[in-house]
Short mmCIF file of C-alpha atoms in Angstrom, two decimals:
data_model
loop_
_atom_site.label_atom_id
_atom_site.label_comp_id
_atom_site.label_asym_id
_atom_site.label_seq_id
_atom_site.Cartn_x
_atom_site.Cartn_y
_atom_site.Cartn_z
CA MET A 1217 -7.61 47.40 25.16
CA THR A 1218 -8.43 46.17 21.64
CA ASP A 1219 -10.28 42.81 23.28
CA ALA A 1220 -13.24 46.05 23.66
CA LEU A 1221 -13.43 46.18 20.36
CA VAL A 1222 -14.73 42.95 19.23
CA PRO A 1223 -18.75 43.05 20.54
CA LEU A 1224 -18.70 46.82 19.11
CA MET A 1225 -18.49 45.39 15.27
CA VAL A 1226 -21.02 43.27 16.81
CA LEU A 1227 -22.70 46.36 18.74
CA LEU A 1228 -22.59 49.27 16.86
CA PRO A 1229 -24.51 47.69 14.00
CA LEU A 1230 -27.18 47.05 15.51
CA ILE A 1231 -27.43 50.42 18.32
CA GLY A 1232 -27.22 51.93 14.58
CA ALA A 1233 -30.03 50.34 13.87
CA ALA A 1234 -31.90 51.42 16.62
CA VAL A 1235 -31.44 54.92 15.97
CA ALA A 1236 -31.50 55.00 12.31
CA LEU A 1237 -35.34 53.82 13.30
CA MET A 1238 -36.24 56.46 15.53
CA LEU A 1239 -34.85 59.10 13.08
CA GLY A 1240 -37.90 58.02 11.21
CA ARG A 1241 -38.43 60.30 7.88
CA ARG A 1242 -34.80 62.09 8.49
CA GLN A 1243 -33.10 60.69 5.46
CA ARG A 1244 -29.98 62.93 5.58
CA ALA A 1245 -29.43 61.34 9.64
CA GLN A 1246 -30.02 57.85 8.78
CA MET A 1247 -27.83 57.49 6.14
CA ALA A 1248 -24.97 59.13 8.20
CA VAL A 1249 -25.98 57.03 10.89
CA SER A 1250 -25.39 53.77 9.10
CA THR A 1251 -22.51 55.71 6.48
CA VAL A 1252 -20.26 56.27 9.97
CA VAL A 1253 -21.11 53.41 11.69
CA LEU A 1254 -19.60 50.73 8.93
CA ALA A 1255 -16.73 53.00 8.19
CA ALA A 1256 -16.36 52.53 12.17
CA VAL A 1257 -16.58 48.49 11.70
CA ALA A 1258 -13.96 48.33 8.86
CA ALA A 1259 -11.43 50.38 10.58
CA ILE A 1260 -12.10 48.69 14.12
CA ALA A 1261 -11.67 45.00 11.59
CA ALA A 1262 -8.45 46.17 10.65
CA VAL A 1263 -6.53 47.44 14.61
CA LEU A 1264 -7.91 44.09 15.33
CA LEU A 1265 -6.53 41.99 11.91
CA ALA A 1266 -3.47 44.12 12.69
CA ARG A 1267 -3.16 42.93 16.13
CA VAL A 1268 -3.85 39.46 15.88
CA ASP A 1269 -1.80 39.32 12.20
CA ALA A 1270 1.42 41.15 14.69
CA SER A 1271 0.47 38.40 17.97
CA GLY A 1272 0.35 35.27 15.42
CA SER A 1273 -3.11 34.18 17.61
CA GLY A 1274 -6.55 35.76 18.20
CA ILE A 1275 -8.66 37.49 20.30
CA ALA A 1276 -11.52 35.86 22.69
CA VAL A 1277 -13.85 37.92 24.77
CA ALA A 1278 -16.30 36.25 27.21
CA VAL A 1279 -19.53 38.18 26.60
CA GLY A 1280 -20.84 39.39 30.21
CA ALA A 1281 -17.94 38.08 32.22
CA TRP A 1282 -18.95 34.10 31.70
CA PRO A 1283 -16.07 31.79 31.36
CA PRO A 1284 -16.43 29.55 28.69
CA PRO A 1285 -18.30 27.21 27.65
CA PHE A 1286 -21.10 28.53 30.00
CA GLY A 1287 -21.48 31.76 28.03
CA ILE A 1288 -21.07 33.40 24.79
CA VAL A 1289 -17.11 33.64 23.77
CA LEU A 1290 -16.42 35.70 20.59
CA VAL A 1291 -13.12 34.84 19.17
CA VAL A 1292 -11.00 36.90 16.16
CA ASP A 1293 -8.40 35.16 14.29
CA ARG A 1294 -6.94 36.58 11.25
CA LEU A 1295 -9.24 34.65 8.80
CA SER A 1296 -12.68 36.38 10.88
CA ALA A 1297 -10.93 39.45 11.01
CA ILE A 1298 -10.07 39.30 7.20
CA MET A 1299 -13.95 38.41 6.14
CA ILE A 1300 -14.71 41.74 8.55
CA ILE A 1301 -12.83 44.14 7.26
CA ILE A 1302 -12.91 42.82 4.01
CA SER A 1303 -16.79 42.83 4.19
CA ALA A 1304 -17.89 45.81 5.96
CA LEU A 1305 -15.64 47.40 2.51
CA MET A 1306 -18.01 45.86 0.63
CA LEU A 1307 -21.28 46.72 2.75
CA LEU A 1308 -19.60 50.29 2.74
CA GLY A 1309 -19.45 51.04 -1.08
CA VAL A 1310 -22.83 49.76 -1.85
CA LEU A 1311 -24.65 52.07 0.83
CA VAL A 1312 -22.97 54.89 -0.97
CA TYR A 1313 -24.32 53.17 -4.06
CA ALA A 1314 -27.73 52.74 -2.53
CA VAL A 1315 -27.76 56.26 -0.82
CA GLY A 1316 -26.95 58.12 -4.67
CA GLN A 1317 -29.65 55.19 -6.40
CA GLY A 1318 -32.17 56.60 -3.64
CA ILE A 1319 -31.90 60.52 -3.62
CA ALA A 1320 -32.68 59.66 -7.73
CA ASP A 1321 -35.25 57.93 -7.32
CA GLN A 1322 -37.20 59.32 -3.99
CA HIS A 1323 -36.10 56.26 -2.16
CA ARG A 1324 -39.13 53.74 -4.41
CA GLU A 1325 -36.55 51.60 -4.81
CA THR A 1326 -34.67 51.40 -1.23
CA PRO A 1327 -36.97 53.46 1.10
CA VAL A 1328 -35.27 55.11 3.80
CA SER A 1329 -37.14 54.59 6.82
CA ILE A 1330 -36.83 50.47 6.21
CA PHE A 1331 -33.16 50.32 4.14
CA HIS A 1332 -31.29 51.76 6.26
CA PRO A 1333 -32.27 49.79 9.79
CA THR A 1334 -32.78 46.34 8.49
CA TYR A 1335 -29.71 46.92 6.22
CA LEU A 1336 -27.57 47.57 9.10
CA ILE A 1337 -29.23 44.65 11.02
CA LEU A 1338 -28.12 42.40 8.12
CA SER A 1339 -24.56 43.81 8.90
CA ALA A 1340 -24.78 42.37 12.29
CA GLY A 1341 -25.64 39.31 11.32
CA VAL A 1342 -22.73 38.61 9.34
CA PHE A 1343 -20.13 40.69 11.49
CA ASN A 1344 -21.59 37.69 14.47
CA ALA A 1345 -21.69 35.33 12.00
CA PHE A 1346 -17.41 35.56 11.36
CA ILE A 1347 -16.71 36.16 15.20
CA ALA A 1348 -19.19 33.98 16.72
CA GLY A 1349 -17.69 31.06 19.35
CA ASP A 1350 -20.13 28.96 19.55
CA LEU A 1351 -22.64 27.06 17.45
CA PHE A 1352 -26.00 28.90 18.32
CA ASN A 1353 -24.85 32.14 18.85
CA LEU A 1354 -23.37 31.35 14.69
CA TYR A 1355 -26.86 29.76 14.41
CA VAL A 1356 -28.43 33.78 15.83
CA GLY A 1357 -25.95 35.30 13.79
CA PHE A 1358 -27.27 33.50 10.25
CA GLU A 1359 -30.50 34.18 11.44
CA ILE A 1360 -30.96 37.80 11.96
CA LEU A 1361 -28.99 38.10 8.68
CA LEU A 1362 -31.30 36.25 7.00
CA SER A 1363 -34.39 37.85 8.38
CA ALA A 1364 -33.35 41.63 7.79
CA SER A 1365 -32.36 39.33 4.05
CA TYR A 1366 -35.79 38.57 4.17
CA VAL A 1367 -36.61 42.53 4.22
CA LEU A 1368 -34.52 43.90 1.84
CA LEU A 1369 -35.02 40.79 -0.89
CA THR A 1370 -39.18 41.89 -1.18
CA LEU A 1371 -38.36 46.40 -1.75
CA GLY A 1372 -40.35 46.81 -3.76
CA GLY A 1373 -43.70 44.74 -3.55
CA THR A 1374 -43.49 43.25 -6.62
CA GLY A 1375 -44.57 39.94 -7.57
CA GLU A 1376 -41.97 39.00 -9.34
CA ARG A 1377 -40.23 39.86 -5.55
CA ILE A 1378 -42.26 38.55 -3.59
CA ARG A 1379 -42.38 35.29 -5.53
CA ALA A 1380 -38.69 34.60 -4.99
CA GLY A 1381 -38.62 36.21 -1.55
CA VAL A 1382 -41.72 33.34 -1.26
CA THR A 1383 -38.27 30.59 -2.56
CA TYR A 1384 -35.34 32.49 -0.94
CA ILE A 1385 -38.11 32.38 2.55
CA ILE A 1386 -38.60 28.42 2.26
CA VAL A 1387 -35.10 27.25 1.20
CA SER A 1388 -33.54 29.30 4.38
CA LEU A 1389 -36.13 28.36 6.91
CA VAL A 1390 -34.96 24.28 5.96
CA SER A 1391 -31.60 24.81 5.67
CA SER A 1392 -31.82 26.45 9.51
CA LEU A 1393 -33.68 23.55 10.41
CA PHE A 1394 -30.96 21.61 9.25
CA PHE A 1395 -28.35 23.71 11.13
CA LEU A 1396 -30.74 24.11 14.25
CA SER A 1397 -31.33 19.85 14.35
CA ALA A 1398 -27.09 19.70 14.20
CA ILE A 1399 -26.91 22.24 16.47
CA ALA A 1400 -28.69 19.93 18.80
CA LEU A 1401 -27.84 16.75 18.21
CA VAL A 1402 -24.45 18.23 18.49
CA TYR A 1403 -24.95 19.24 22.86
CA GLY A 1404 -26.44 16.03 22.97
CA ALA A 1405 -23.72 14.39 22.10
CA THR A 1406 -21.46 16.48 23.82
CA GLY A 1407 -22.93 18.66 26.58
CA THR A 1408 -21.16 22.15 24.56
CA ALA A 1409 -22.21 24.33 21.69
CA ASN A 1410 -18.93 26.12 22.39
CA ILE A 1411 -16.66 25.75 19.03
CA ALA A 1412 -13.45 25.12 20.49
CA GLN A 1413 -14.43 22.59 23.48
CA LEU A 1414 -16.18 20.89 20.18
CA SER A 1415 -12.72 20.11 18.49
CA VAL A 1416 -11.81 18.20 21.37
CA ARG A 1417 -15.46 16.76 21.95
CA LEU A 1418 -16.69 15.31 18.67
CA ALA A 1419 -13.32 13.16 18.51
CA GLU A 1420 -14.00 11.48 21.37
CA LEU A 1421 -17.75 10.13 19.82
CA PRO A 1422 -17.34 7.11 17.00
CA GLN A 1423 -16.87 7.54 14.06
CA ASP A 1424 -20.15 6.73 12.88
CA VAL A 1425 -21.71 9.33 15.33
CA GLN A 1426 -19.43 11.59 13.59
CA LEU A 1427 -20.05 11.32 10.64
CA ILE A 1428 -24.09 12.02 11.03
CA LEU A 1429 -23.19 15.49 12.74
CA HIS A 1430 -20.52 16.25 9.81
CA LEU A 1431 -22.72 16.02 7.15
CA LEU A 1432 -25.65 18.11 8.94
CA LEU A 1433 -23.76 20.46 9.48
CA LEU A 1434 -22.29 20.47 5.58
CA ILE A 1435 -25.80 20.55 3.75
CA ALA A 1436 -26.58 23.28 6.03
CA PHE A 1437 -23.62 25.39 5.21
CA GLY A 1438 -23.71 24.33 1.70
CA ILE A 1439 -27.15 25.04 1.34
CA LYS A 1440 -26.15 28.59 2.47
CA ALA A 1441 -22.90 28.88 0.50
CA ALA A 1442 -25.23 27.49 -2.46
CA VAL A 1443 -22.90 24.38 -3.41
CA PHE A 1444 -24.44 21.57 -5.93
CA PRO A 1445 -27.00 20.35 -5.40
CA LEU A 1446 -28.43 22.61 -3.27
CA SER A 1447 -27.93 25.75 -5.34
CA PHE A 1448 -31.31 25.79 -7.21
CA TRP A 1449 -32.44 28.56 -5.15
CA LEU A 1450 -29.76 30.89 -6.00
CA PRO A 1451 -31.14 32.29 -9.91
CA ASP A 1452 -34.04 33.06 -9.18
CA SER A 1453 -33.75 35.38 -6.02
CA TYR A 1454 -30.87 37.50 -6.05
CA PRO A 1455 -31.45 39.11 -10.16
CA THR A 1456 -34.78 40.36 -8.65
CA ALA A 1457 -33.94 42.67 -5.88
CA PRO A 1458 -32.68 46.29 -6.25
CA ALA A 1459 -29.49 46.32 -7.52
CA PRO A 1460 -27.71 47.27 -4.11
CA VAL A 1461 -29.80 44.42 -2.42
CA THR A 1462 -28.76 41.92 -5.05
CA ALA A 1463 -24.62 42.89 -4.50
CA VAL A 1464 -24.72 42.82 -0.87
CA PHE A 1465 -26.58 39.28 -1.48
CA ALA A 1466 -24.30 37.85 -4.27
CA GLY A 1467 -20.64 39.01 -2.77
CA LEU A 1468 -21.44 38.48 0.84
CA LEU A 1469 -24.38 35.96 2.06
CA THR A 1470 -22.55 32.79 0.41
CA LYS A 1471 -19.46 33.17 1.65
CA VAL A 1472 -21.05 33.20 5.35
CA GLY A 1473 -21.36 29.77 4.15
CA VAL A 1474 -18.53 29.03 3.49
CA TYR A 1475 -16.71 30.94 6.04
CA ALA A 1476 -19.09 28.33 8.24
CA ILE A 1477 -17.77 24.96 6.06
CA ILE A 1478 -14.10 26.07 6.48
CA ARG A 1479 -14.22 26.81 10.10
CA THR A 1480 -15.91 22.95 10.28
CA GLU A 1481 -13.60 21.51 8.82
CA THR A 1482 -10.60 23.01 9.96
CA VAL A 1483 -11.83 22.98 14.06
CA LEU A 1484 -14.66 21.11 14.43
CA PHE A 1485 -13.96 18.23 12.21
CA PRO A 1486 -10.22 18.39 11.98
CA GLU A 1487 -9.87 14.14 12.08
CA SER A 1488 -12.24 13.29 9.67
CA ASP A 1489 -11.54 13.16 5.81
CA LEU A 1490 -14.31 14.27 3.17
CA SER A 1491 -11.87 15.49 0.96
CA THR A 1492 -13.02 13.33 -1.77
CA LEU A 1493 -16.54 14.43 -1.38
CA PHE A 1494 -15.35 18.07 -1.37
CA LEU A 1495 -13.35 17.44 -4.87
CA VAL A 1496 -16.41 15.36 -6.76
CA ILE A 1497 -19.03 18.52 -4.68
CA GLY A 1498 -16.40 21.51 -5.83
CA GLY A 1499 -16.12 19.78 -9.93
CA LEU A 1500 -20.17 19.31 -9.98
CA THR A 1501 -20.84 23.35 -9.25
CA LEU A 1502 -17.85 24.47 -11.01
CA ALA A 1503 -19.93 22.77 -14.04
CA VAL A 1504 -23.43 22.60 -14.07
CA GLY A 1505 -22.77 26.74 -12.38
CA ILE A 1506 -21.13 27.97 -15.57
CA LEU A 1507 -23.42 25.22 -18.15
CA GLY A 1508 -26.60 26.87 -16.99
CA ALA A 1509 -24.61 30.81 -17.23
CA LEU A 1510 -23.94 30.21 -20.86
CA THR A 1511 -27.72 29.90 -21.35
CA GLN A 1512 -28.71 33.32 -20.10
CA ALA A 1513 -29.83 36.27 -22.11
CA ASP A 1514 -29.91 38.89 -18.43
CA ILE A 1515 -26.96 39.27 -17.22
CA LYS A 1516 -28.07 39.11 -13.88
CA ARG A 1517 -29.16 35.87 -13.99
CA LEU A 1518 -25.51 35.20 -15.54
CA LEU A 1519 -24.00 36.74 -12.58
CA SER A 1520 -26.00 34.39 -10.58
CA PHE A 1521 -25.17 31.53 -12.40
CA THR A 1522 -21.04 32.38 -12.13
CA LEU A 1523 -21.38 33.29 -8.60
CA VAL A 1524 -22.90 29.16 -8.05
CA SER A 1525 -19.57 28.38 -10.59
CA HIS A 1526 -17.17 29.76 -8.08
CA ILE A 1527 -18.32 28.96 -5.55
CA GLY A 1528 -16.95 25.71 -6.81
CA TYR A 1529 -13.56 26.76 -6.49
CA MET A 1530 -13.39 27.73 -2.67
CA ILE A 1531 -15.09 24.54 -1.78
CA PHE A 1532 -12.40 22.71 -4.33
CA GLY A 1533 -9.74 25.03 -2.82
CA ILE A 1534 -11.25 23.40 0.73
CA GLY A 1535 -11.39 19.54 -0.32
CA LEU A 1536 -7.54 19.78 -1.18
CA ALA A 1537 -6.79 19.63 2.69
CA SER A 1538 -3.76 21.85 2.35
CA VAL A 1539 -2.08 24.81 4.02
CA ALA A 1540 -1.60 26.33 0.47
CA GLY A 1541 -4.63 25.23 -0.72
CA LEU A 1542 -6.46 26.99 2.06
CA ALA A 1543 -4.67 29.55 1.59
CA ALA A 1544 -5.00 30.23 -1.94
CA THR A 1545 -8.82 29.82 -1.15
CA ILE A 1546 -9.07 32.50 1.95
CA TYR A 1547 -7.09 34.87 -0.89
CA TYR A 1548 -10.02 33.88 -4.03
CA VAL A 1549 -12.72 34.42 -1.24
CA ILE A 1550 -11.72 38.04 -0.38
CA HIS A 1551 -10.99 38.64 -4.48
CA HIS A 1552 -14.84 37.19 -5.41
CA ILE A 1553 -16.67 38.93 -2.61
CA SER A 1554 -15.11 42.65 -4.08
CA VAL A 1555 -15.74 41.01 -7.84
CA GLN A 1556 -19.43 39.68 -7.97
CA THR A 1557 -20.22 42.64 -5.92
CA THR A 1558 -18.52 45.36 -8.43
CA LEU A 1559 -20.04 43.38 -10.85
CA PHE A 1560 -23.91 43.06 -9.43
CA LEU A 1561 -23.60 47.26 -8.83
CA THR A 1562 -22.37 47.56 -12.20
CA THR A 1563 -25.22 45.33 -13.89
CA GLY A 1564 -27.44 47.87 -11.65
CA LEU A 1565 -26.46 50.70 -13.49
CA ILE A 1566 -26.86 48.94 -16.63
CA GLU A 1567 -29.61 48.43 -15.92
CA ARG A 1568 -30.94 52.14 -15.22
CA PHE A 1569 -28.79 53.32 -18.06
CA GLY A 1570 -30.16 51.22 -20.95
CA GLY A 1571 -33.68 50.36 -19.79
CA SER A 1572 -32.23 46.98 -19.73
CA THR A 1573 -30.23 43.33 -18.06
CA SER A 1574 -30.82 41.59 -21.42
CA ILE A 1575 -28.17 41.18 -24.29
CA THR A 1576 -30.89 41.28 -26.84
CA ARG A 1577 -32.12 44.48 -26.11
CA LEU A 1578 -29.17 46.01 -25.34
CA GLY A 1579 -26.44 47.99 -27.71
CA GLY A 1580 -24.00 50.91 -28.14
CA LEU A 1581 -23.52 51.31 -24.25
CA ARG A 1582 -19.86 52.02 -25.23
CA ARG A 1583 -20.17 54.63 -27.27
CA ALA A 1584 -23.00 56.10 -25.43
CA SER A 1585 -21.05 55.59 -21.91
CA PRO A 1586 -17.15 55.38 -21.92
CA MET A 1587 -16.88 55.55 -18.26
CA LEU A 1588 -19.57 52.13 -18.00
CA ALA A 1589 -17.81 50.66 -20.70
CA VAL A 1590 -14.98 50.34 -18.44
CA LEU A 1591 -16.35 50.06 -15.00
CA PHE A 1592 -17.75 46.72 -16.36
CA PHE A 1593 -15.19 45.97 -18.56
CA VAL A 1594 -12.18 45.15 -15.27
CA PRO A 1595 -14.77 43.45 -13.09
CA ALA A 1596 -15.44 41.31 -16.40
CA MET A 1597 -12.17 40.34 -17.05
CA ASN A 1598 -11.16 39.69 -13.77
CA LEU A 1599 -13.69 37.46 -12.89
CA GLY A 1600 -12.81 35.30 -15.72
CA GLY A 1601 -9.51 34.54 -14.66
CA ILE A 1602 -7.60 37.34 -17.58
CA PRO A 1603 -4.05 38.06 -16.47
CA PRO A 1604 -2.94 39.79 -14.11
CA PHE A 1605 -5.78 40.40 -12.56
CA SER A 1606 -6.34 38.91 -8.94
CA GLY A 1607 -8.81 35.94 -10.17
CA PHE A 1608 -6.21 34.61 -12.66
CA LEU A 1609 -3.90 34.73 -9.41
CA GLY A 1610 -6.05 32.82 -7.09
CA LYS A 1611 -7.41 30.38 -9.62
CA VAL A 1612 -3.72 30.05 -10.30
CA GLY A 1613 -2.78 29.20 -6.28
CA LEU A 1614 -5.65 27.09 -6.08
CA PHE A 1615 -4.17 24.86 -9.41
CA VAL A 1616 -0.48 24.93 -8.28
CA SER A 1617 -2.00 23.55 -5.13
CA GLY A 1618 -4.38 20.86 -6.58
CA ALA A 1619 -0.83 19.83 -8.34
CA ASP A 1620 1.39 20.02 -5.71
CA ALA A 1621 -1.29 17.53 -3.71
CA ALA A 1622 -1.90 15.70 -7.25
CA GLY A 1623 1.64 14.89 -7.40
CA GLY A 1624 2.74 14.43 -3.71
CA ALA A 1625 4.28 17.90 -3.14
CA THR A 1626 3.08 19.04 -0.17
CA PRO A 1627 4.50 17.69 2.83
CA SER A 1628 2.41 16.08 5.20
CA THR A 1629 3.14 18.26 7.98
CA GLU A 1630 0.91 21.35 5.70
CA THR A 1631 -2.18 18.94 5.03
CA LEU A 1632 -5.05 20.16 7.60
CA GLY A 1633 -5.22 18.12 10.44
CA THR A 1634 -4.90 14.53 9.82
CA SER A 1635 -6.62 15.05 6.38
CA THR A 1636 -5.18 13.63 3.29
CA PRO A 1637 -6.09 15.25 -0.27
CA GLY A 1638 -8.33 12.50 -2.24
CA PRO A 1639 -6.93 10.73 -5.27
CA ASP A 1640 -4.75 12.12 -8.11
CA TRP A 1641 -6.97 11.11 -11.37
CA LEU A 1642 -9.54 13.12 -9.58
CA ILE A 1643 -7.92 16.29 -8.48
CA TRP A 1644 -6.79 16.43 -11.54
CA THR A 1645 -10.08 15.95 -13.27
CA VAL A 1646 -11.71 19.22 -11.21
CA VAL A 1647 -8.24 21.22 -12.27
CA ALA A 1648 -9.71 20.35 -15.75
CA ILE A 1649 -12.88 21.85 -14.82
CA GLY A 1650 -11.48 24.89 -13.36
CA ALA A 1651 -9.22 26.37 -16.03
CA ALA A 1652 -12.25 25.23 -18.44
CA THR A 1653 -14.41 26.76 -16.09
CA SER A 1654 -12.60 30.39 -16.19
CA ILE A 1655 -12.44 30.27 -19.76
CA VAL A 1656 -15.99 29.78 -20.08
CA THR A 1657 -16.74 32.90 -17.61
CA LEU A 1658 -14.35 34.64 -19.98
CA TYR A 1659 -16.63 34.19 -23.19
CA ALA A 1660 -20.09 34.32 -21.20
CA LEU A 1661 -19.14 37.68 -20.06
CA ALA A 1662 -17.38 39.13 -22.80
CA ARG A 1663 -20.41 38.30 -24.84
CA PHE A 1664 -22.53 40.41 -23.13
CA TRP A 1665 -20.00 42.99 -23.30
CA ASN A 1666 -19.47 42.50 -26.71
CA LEU A 1667 -23.12 42.51 -27.59
CA ALA A 1668 -24.14 45.25 -25.37
CA PHE A 1669 -21.27 47.34 -25.38
CA TRP A 1670 -19.15 46.95 -28.62
CA ARG A 1671 -22.57 46.36 -31.01
CA PRO A 1672 -24.85 49.72 -32.61
CA LYS A 1673 -28.13 50.46 -31.18
CA ALA A 1674 -28.51 50.46 -34.36
CA GLU A 1675 -28.65 46.91 -35.84
CA LEU A 1676 -30.52 45.83 -32.52
CA GLU A 1677 -33.92 45.49 -35.03
CA GLY A 1678 -33.72 41.86 -36.44
CA TYR A 1679 -30.36 41.42 -35.15
CA ARG A 1680 -29.42 37.70 -35.83
CA SER A 1681 -26.24 35.96 -34.27
CA ARG A 1682 -24.65 32.48 -33.11
CA LEU A 1683 -23.80 34.36 -29.60
CA ILE A 1684 -27.54 34.57 -28.68
CA ASP A 1685 -28.78 32.13 -30.39
CA SER A 1686 -29.02 29.54 -27.98
CA VAL A 1687 -29.60 31.92 -24.84
CA GLN A 1688 -33.11 32.37 -22.64
CA GLU A 1689 -34.34 35.70 -21.15
CA ALA A 1690 -34.52 35.30 -17.79
CA PRO A 1691 -38.24 34.60 -16.26
CA GLY A 1692 -40.87 37.33 -16.64
CA ALA A 1693 -38.39 40.25 -17.66
CA THR A 1694 -38.59 43.70 -18.11
CA THR A 1695 -37.53 46.92 -19.27
CA VAL A 1696 -37.37 49.40 -16.96
CA VAL A 1697 -37.26 54.05 -17.89
CA ALA A 1698 -33.46 54.57 -19.54
CA THR A 1699 -31.62 57.83 -17.84
CA ARG A 1700 -29.03 58.79 -19.67
CA THR A 1701 -28.41 60.68 -16.18
CA THR A 1702 -26.78 58.98 -13.62
CA PRO A 1703 -25.83 59.91 -9.64
CA VAL A 1704 -22.33 61.16 -9.03
CA LEU A 1705 -22.76 58.78 -5.67
CA MET A 1706 -23.47 55.83 -7.45
CA LEU A 1707 -20.42 55.57 -10.45
CA ALA A 1708 -18.68 56.89 -7.50
CA ALA A 1709 -18.80 53.95 -5.21
CA THR A 1710 -18.83 52.04 -8.12
CA ALA A 1711 -15.69 52.79 -9.48
CA ALA A 1712 -14.37 53.03 -5.38
CA LEU A 1713 -14.89 49.61 -5.53
CA VAL A 1714 -13.27 48.36 -9.17
CA ALA A 1715 -10.06 50.46 -7.56
CA LEU A 1716 -10.62 48.04 -4.98
CA THR A 1717 -10.31 45.07 -7.14
CA LEU A 1718 -7.42 46.11 -9.43
CA ALA A 1719 -5.57 46.81 -5.31
CA LEU A 1720 -6.55 43.64 -4.65
CA THR A 1721 -4.40 42.75 -7.53
CA VAL A 1722 -1.45 45.34 -6.39
CA PHE A 1723 -1.20 44.21 -2.90
CA ALA A 1724 -1.93 40.43 -3.86
CA GLY A 1725 1.55 39.04 -2.75
CA PRO A 1726 1.17 40.51 0.96
CA LEU A 1727 -2.39 39.55 0.42
CA PHE A 1728 -1.52 35.98 -0.05
CA GLU A 1729 1.12 36.26 2.24
CA LEU A 1730 -1.44 36.98 4.73
CA SER A 1731 -4.13 34.49 3.84
CA SER A 1732 -1.47 32.04 3.90
CA ARG A 1733 -1.25 33.21 7.86
CA ALA A 1734 -4.26 32.74 7.90
CA ALA A 1735 -4.02 28.53 6.82
CA GLU A 1736 -0.80 28.17 8.54
CA ASN A 1737 -3.42 29.04 12.08
CA LEU A 1738 -5.99 26.56 10.76
CA ARG A 1739 -3.67 23.33 10.52
CA ASP A 1740 -3.79 22.44 13.48
CA ALA A 1741 -7.92 22.95 15.39
CA SER A 1742 -5.06 23.61 19.12
CA VAL A 1743 -4.54 27.01 17.55
CA TYR A 1744 -8.21 28.15 18.14
CA VAL A 1745 -8.00 26.01 20.85
CA SER A 1746 -5.60 27.57 22.86
CA ILE A 1747 -7.42 31.13 21.99
CA VAL A 1748 -10.73 30.36 23.53
CA PHE A 1749 -9.17 27.99 26.38
CA PRO A 1750 -5.11 29.57 27.40
CA GLY A 1751 -4.88 27.13 30.07
CA GLY A 1752 -6.42 24.15 28.21
CA VAL A 1753 -9.45 22.75 27.77
CA ARG A 1754 -11.96 21.82 30.45
#
């Protein structure tokens, strides 16, 4: 019976988008439809997660009763169920925030007739990507969410947003071109696009052909995940959008790329060993991203650079090629989705309340709004890795996994496929970079909190400090009209997500155990294959 719930995770948002579009300017009805749909998807994901976690396997649904590999297959295992439930919760929280902002601003930033249908289409694309059982359907999921993101990114039609949208579209099209070319080459070489069947057939190809196909897919997914050196586009694209849109983009879209990389390494190419490459890329992403964050005066750009930087932790975890490393990566993905989304929502409140997002123009916010100070401080410290928050726990999990891999403490049975960890010196180097990145992240966020919240507003005029001597303003930065009244829905949605980030700490033990079980499923590609082909691959 629960098998029938799997397609609903994609169908409900698409049907909801159609209904919202037909409702036209009936604002309350559109808001109700969007809220009910995303709440329903979160409930379905919870049911499916309980089912697959209890069974230890997964669910495969053949769309249209066409058996795989001839038809589309949707696959839900522990990893995909985890990704859908955290994504649905974030999408729901951001939606409530957007509704509150829209009511207060007469929907200037998020026009209801456009925003809600597009937002649901974006959600459908995200959910479809997480349960796609073949490469082409994964491509369709990417294109659905990217098409919707083009619209959301340019809401308001300002010159700044149009320019950012053009950059985003060009980069996304290049990524899609790489992905589509890789799919064509994979199909030409193997005769299938079914991920489970590819797990077997790709291993039969010559090693040089495997490497070419592998790297093509990684380039496509690396652009979407914003890993160095393919991350240049993100800091100039995300900060220009309305706060709810930026929050969704920062929290979710890059993680779809990370998810695709995990599937590529654990199912498509379990026999290939690119651990050293992942470690190098992870270390560079950590370092370059956080160095960019240090020079930013605008909190939106600062957070965009930290977003790039912290993707490096996930790439590092994948590069460890161990169950423990992948488990810590999954937990860190959950943490980062929730914390990064929350911080961008809080930034929207700061801009609304203070009229700017630059530390050169903000001051006295702690006294003016103690609640806003708390809402920013908690997730900022979490992202910075202060114990006992989930950011600290996730990083410790990654560092311990790295130390085990470098010290040879990881048993061979706990590696992923036939992969082996990279050189010990390289693992220790990336661990050191990761630890330094955490400290610098904390410094950058604490600097912003100190100047924007703690510094009296009276000191803004002529203020000089080493803290801001080397920072630069965002290109085309402007101020907005500040307001001392913040809608209850915006505050409530942000507070709820802050509470969720704290829950990741309170329930870190069960969540780590769940992440470990999900990683254990990924240790052997045959587990995924058996979900789709219980009787063996034909």
